[in-house]
PDB file of C-alpha atoms in Angstrom:
ATOM      1  CA  GLN A  14     139.637  91.893 127.867  1.00 92.00           C
ATOM      2  CA  VAL A  15     140.516  88.262 126.189  1.00 94.00           C
ATOM      3  CA  GLN A  16     139.823  88.021 122.673  1.00 96.00           C
ATOM      4  CA  LEU A  17     140.001  84.600 120.615  1.00 97.00           C
ATOM      5  CA  VAL A  18     139.726  85.225 117.110  1.00 97.00           C
ATOM      6  CA  GLU A  19     139.979  81.503 114.782  1.00 97.00           C
ATOM      7  CA  SER A  20     141.161  81.248 111.408  1.00 97.00           C
ATOM      8  CA  GLY A  21     141.888  78.544 108.801  1.00 98.00           C
ATOM      9  CA  GLY A  22     138.671  77.205 108.374  1.00 97.00           C
ATOM     10  CA  GLY A  23     137.233  76.200 104.580  1.00 97.00           C
ATOM     11  CA  SER A  24     136.292  73.385 102.165  1.00 98.00           C
ATOM     12  CA  VAL A  25     138.006  70.398 101.656  1.00 98.00           C
ATOM     13  CA  GLN A  26     137.252  67.084 100.063  1.00 98.00           C
ATOM     14  CA  SER A  27     137.270  63.899 102.556  1.00 98.00           C
ATOM     15  CA  GLY A  28     140.866  62.477 103.541  1.00 98.00           C
ATOM     16  CA  GLY A  29     142.263  66.167 103.427  1.00 98.00           C
ATOM     17  CA  SER A  30     143.428  68.370 106.188  1.00 98.00           C
ATOM     18  CA  LEU A  31     143.078  71.612 107.694  1.00 98.00           C
ATOM     19  CA  ARG A  32     145.037  73.577 109.822  1.00 98.00           C
ATOM     20  CA  LEU A  33     143.164  76.134 112.279  1.00 98.00           C
ATOM     21  CA  SER A  34     144.249  78.686 114.270  1.00 98.00           C
ATOM     22  CA  CYS A  35     143.489  80.917 117.240  1.00 98.00           C
ATOM     23  CA  LYS A  36     144.756  84.262 118.178  1.00 97.00           C
ATOM     24  CA  ILE A  37     144.077  84.824 121.489  1.00 96.00           C
ATOM     25  CA  SER A  38     144.667  88.583 123.512  1.00 95.00           C
ATOM     26  CA  GLY A  39     144.326  88.919 127.302  1.00 92.00           C
ATOM     27  CA  TYR A  40     144.754  85.349 128.204  1.00 90.00           C
ATOM     28  CA  THR A  41     148.140  83.465 129.061  1.00 87.00           C
ATOM     29  CA  LEU A  42     148.084  80.396 127.333  1.00 86.00           C
ATOM     30  CA  GLU A  43     150.519  78.731 129.403  1.00 85.00           C
ATOM     31  CA  THR A  44     148.414  79.135 132.514  1.00 84.00           C
ATOM     32  CA  GLY A  45     144.943  77.889 131.843  1.00 89.00           C
ATOM     33  CA  CYS A  46     142.727  75.203 129.788  1.00 95.00           C
ATOM     34  CA  MET A  47     142.041  75.784 126.351  1.00 96.00           C
ATOM     35  CA  GLY A  48     140.390  73.880 123.733  1.00 97.00           C
ATOM     36  CA  TRP A  49     138.426  73.599 120.420  1.00 98.00           C
ATOM     37  CA  VAL A  50     134.307  72.532 120.344  1.00 98.00           C
ATOM     38  CA  ARG A  51     132.367  72.081 117.281  1.00 98.00           C
ATOM     39  CA  GLN A  52     128.765  72.295 116.969  1.00 97.00           C
ATOM     40  CA  THR A  53     126.463  71.862 114.053  1.00 97.00           C
ATOM     41  CA  PRO A  54     123.020  73.314 113.388  1.00 93.00           C
ATOM     42  CA  GLY A  55     120.533  71.605 115.965  1.00 93.00           C
ATOM     43  CA  LYS A  56     122.874  69.566 118.213  1.00 95.00           C
ATOM     44  CA  GLU A  57     124.992  70.018 121.175  1.00 96.00           C
ATOM     45  CA  ARG A  58     128.248  71.476 121.240  1.00 96.00           C
ATOM     46  CA  GLU A  59     131.053  68.723 121.314  1.00 96.00           C
ATOM     47  CA  GLY A  60     134.453  69.302 122.912  1.00 97.00           C
ATOM     48  CA  VAL A  61     137.077  67.748 119.999  1.00 98.00           C
ATOM     49  CA  ALA A  62     140.450  68.412 121.559  1.00 98.00           C
ATOM     50  CA  ALA A  63     141.670  70.100 124.620  1.00 98.00           C
ATOM     51  CA  ILE A  64     144.942  71.279 126.492  1.00 97.00           C
ATOM     52  CA  ASP A  65     145.807  71.618 129.863  1.00 96.00           C
ATOM     53  CA  GLY A  66     148.513  74.584 131.471  1.00 93.00           C
ATOM     54  CA  ASP A  67     150.736  71.954 131.910  1.00 93.00           C
ATOM     55  CA  GLY A  68     150.739  70.783 128.394  1.00 94.00           C
ATOM     56  CA  THR A  69     148.649  67.498 128.755  1.00 96.00           C
ATOM     57  CA  THR A  70     145.998  67.058 126.077  1.00 97.00           C
ATOM     58  CA  SER A  71     142.739  65.213 125.769  1.00 98.00           C
ATOM     59  CA  TYR A  72     140.910  64.680 122.570  1.00 98.00           C
ATOM     60  CA  ALA A  73     137.384  63.432 121.677  1.00 97.00           C
ATOM     61  CA  GLU A  74     137.578  59.338 120.815  1.00 97.00           C
ATOM     62  CA  SER A  75     135.763  60.741 117.087  1.00 96.00           C
ATOM     63  CA  VAL A  76     139.155  62.444 116.136  1.00 98.00           C
ATOM     64  CA  LYS A  77     141.991  60.459 117.919  1.00 98.00           C
ATOM     65  CA  GLY A  78     144.974  59.855 116.127  1.00 98.00           C
ATOM     66  CA  ARG A  79     143.354  62.240 113.389  1.00 98.00           C
ATOM     67  CA  PHE A  80     143.852  65.641 114.955  1.00 98.00           C
ATOM     68  CA  THR A  81     146.419  67.272 116.882  1.00 98.00           C
ATOM     69  CA  ILE A  82     145.775  70.417 119.247  1.00 98.00           C
ATOM     70  CA  SER A  83     149.148  72.386 120.099  1.00 97.00           C
ATOM     71  CA  ARG A  84     150.324  75.817 121.342  1.00 96.00           C
ATOM     72  CA  ASP A  85     152.674  78.686 120.659  1.00 95.00           C
ATOM     73  CA  ASN A  86     152.952  80.306 123.642  1.00 93.00           C
ATOM     74  CA  ALA A  87     155.302  83.415 122.275  1.00 94.00           C
ATOM     75  CA  GLU A  88     152.885  83.914 119.511  1.00 95.00           C
ATOM     76  CA  LYS A  89     149.504  83.628 121.743  1.00 95.00           C
ATOM     77  CA  THR A  90     148.416  81.330 119.275  1.00 97.00           C
ATOM     78  CA  LEU A  91     146.371  77.814 119.643  1.00 97.00           C
ATOM     79  CA  TYR A  92     146.315  75.564 117.199  1.00 98.00           C
ATOM     80  CA  LEU A  93     144.138  72.293 115.681  1.00 98.00           C
ATOM     81  CA  GLN A  94     145.829  70.606 113.119  1.00 98.00           C
ATOM     82  CA  MET A  95     142.823  68.236 111.263  1.00 98.00           C
ATOM     83  CA  ASN A  96     144.011  65.287 109.169  1.00 98.00           C
ATOM     84  CA  ASN A  97     142.084  62.413 106.979  1.00 98.00           C
ATOM     85  CA  LEU A  98     138.875  64.999 107.421  1.00 98.00           C
ATOM     86  CA  LYS A  99     135.731  62.942 107.038  1.00 98.00           C
ATOM     87  CA  PRO A 100     131.936  64.405 106.334  1.00 97.00           C
ATOM     88  CA  GLU A 101     131.134  63.737 109.691  1.00 97.00           C
ATOM     89  CA  ASP A 102     133.617  66.382 110.974  1.00 98.00           C
ATOM     90  CA  THR A 103     131.517  69.295 109.057  1.00 98.00           C
ATOM     91  CA  ALA A 104     130.667  71.682 111.596  1.00 98.00           C
ATOM     92  CA  MET A 105     131.388  75.504 113.045  1.00 98.00           C
ATOM     93  CA  TYR A 106     134.329  74.853 115.050  1.00 98.00           C
ATOM     94  CA  TYR A 107     135.300  77.250 118.038  1.00 98.00           C
ATOM     95  CA  CYS A 108     138.400  78.150 120.173  1.00 98.00           C
ATOM     96  CA  ALA A 109     137.375  78.412 123.710  1.00 97.00           C
ATOM     97  CA  ALA A 110     139.857  79.504 126.510  1.00 96.00           C
ATOM     98  CA  ASN A 111     139.492  79.159 130.334  1.00 93.00           C
ATOM     99  CA  CYS A 112     138.118  75.411 130.818  1.00 92.00           C
ATOM    100  CA  ALA A 113     138.037  73.347 133.901  1.00 91.00           C
ATOM    101  CA  SER A 114     140.322  70.568 132.741  1.00 93.00           C
ATOM    102  CA  SER A 115     141.134  69.098 129.270  1.00 93.00           C
ATOM    103  CA  TRP A 116     139.440  65.907 130.221  1.00 93.00           C
ATOM    104  CA  ILE A 117     136.266  67.337 131.476  1.00 92.00           C
ATOM    105  CA  VAL A 118     135.728  69.699 127.893  1.00 93.00           C
ATOM    106  CA  VAL A 119     136.132  66.712 125.547  1.00 94.00           C
ATOM    107  CA  ALA A 120     134.188  64.138 128.246  1.00 92.00           C
ATOM    108  CA  ALA A 121     131.185  66.821 128.835  1.00 87.00           C
ATOM    109  CA  ILE A 122     128.611  67.986 125.923  1.00 89.00           C
ATOM    110  CA  ASN A 123     128.436  71.890 125.936  1.00 94.00           C
ATOM    111  CA  PRO A 124     131.955  72.004 127.555  1.00 93.00           C
ATOM    112  CA  VAL A 125     132.402  75.292 129.900  1.00 93.00           C
ATOM    113  CA  PHE A 126     134.527  77.887 128.899  1.00 95.00           C
ATOM    114  CA  ASN A 127     134.669  81.566 129.862  1.00 95.00           C
ATOM    115  CA  TYR A 128     135.865  82.945 126.499  1.00 96.00           C
ATOM    116  CA  TRP A 129     135.011  81.933 123.264  1.00 97.00           C
ATOM    117  CA  GLY A 130     135.733  83.139 119.724  1.00 97.00           C
ATOM    118  CA  GLN A 131     133.399  83.501 116.767  1.00 97.00           C
ATOM    119  CA  GLY A 132     133.925  80.234 114.984  1.00 97.00           C
ATOM    120  CA  THR A 133     135.373  79.043 111.696  1.00 98.00           C
ATOM    121  CA  GLN A 134     132.984  76.452 109.408  1.00 98.00           C
ATOM    122  CA  VAL A 135     134.826  73.636 108.636  1.00 98.00           C
ATOM    123  CA  THR A 136     132.868  71.716 105.441  1.00 98.00           C
ATOM    124  CA  VAL A 137     134.372  68.319 104.484  1.00 98.00           C
ATOM    125  CA  SER A 138     132.726  66.931 101.252  1.00 98.00           C
ATOM    126  CA  SER A 139     132.410  63.416 100.572  1.00 94.00           C
TER     127      SER A 139
END
C-alpha cells in the first residue's frame, strides 16, 4: 500500500521560504516519476515541479528559479524547497507519485498520478 504524507506547509510573508517534505512508503522513489501539485479553490490543479526516476526535473514557468524539487532515496522522502515566495503561490500543495513523465506533469492541467498525499497548505501574505 502506497502512502504519501506531506509536511512543512505554513504561513510566510512574501519573499520568505518554506521546504515541503513528503514521506513515502510502499513506493520506490528512484524507479518512478513523482511531483508536487498545487490547487487553489475554484481552480484546476497545477503541476509545480516533478522529478523522473533518472533524476530529470521539470518546473512550471511560474516557479522556475525559485523552487527546487529533490529526493532522498534512502530516507524515502521527496522535497520541495520554495524560495522568494509570492502571494500567488498560496495554495494547497500535494505530493504525488507515479506519473508518466516530469515534463507532462508541469505542462498539463490536472496532471495524472496514481498516488496522492493529503496536502499541506501554503499561505503567502504580501
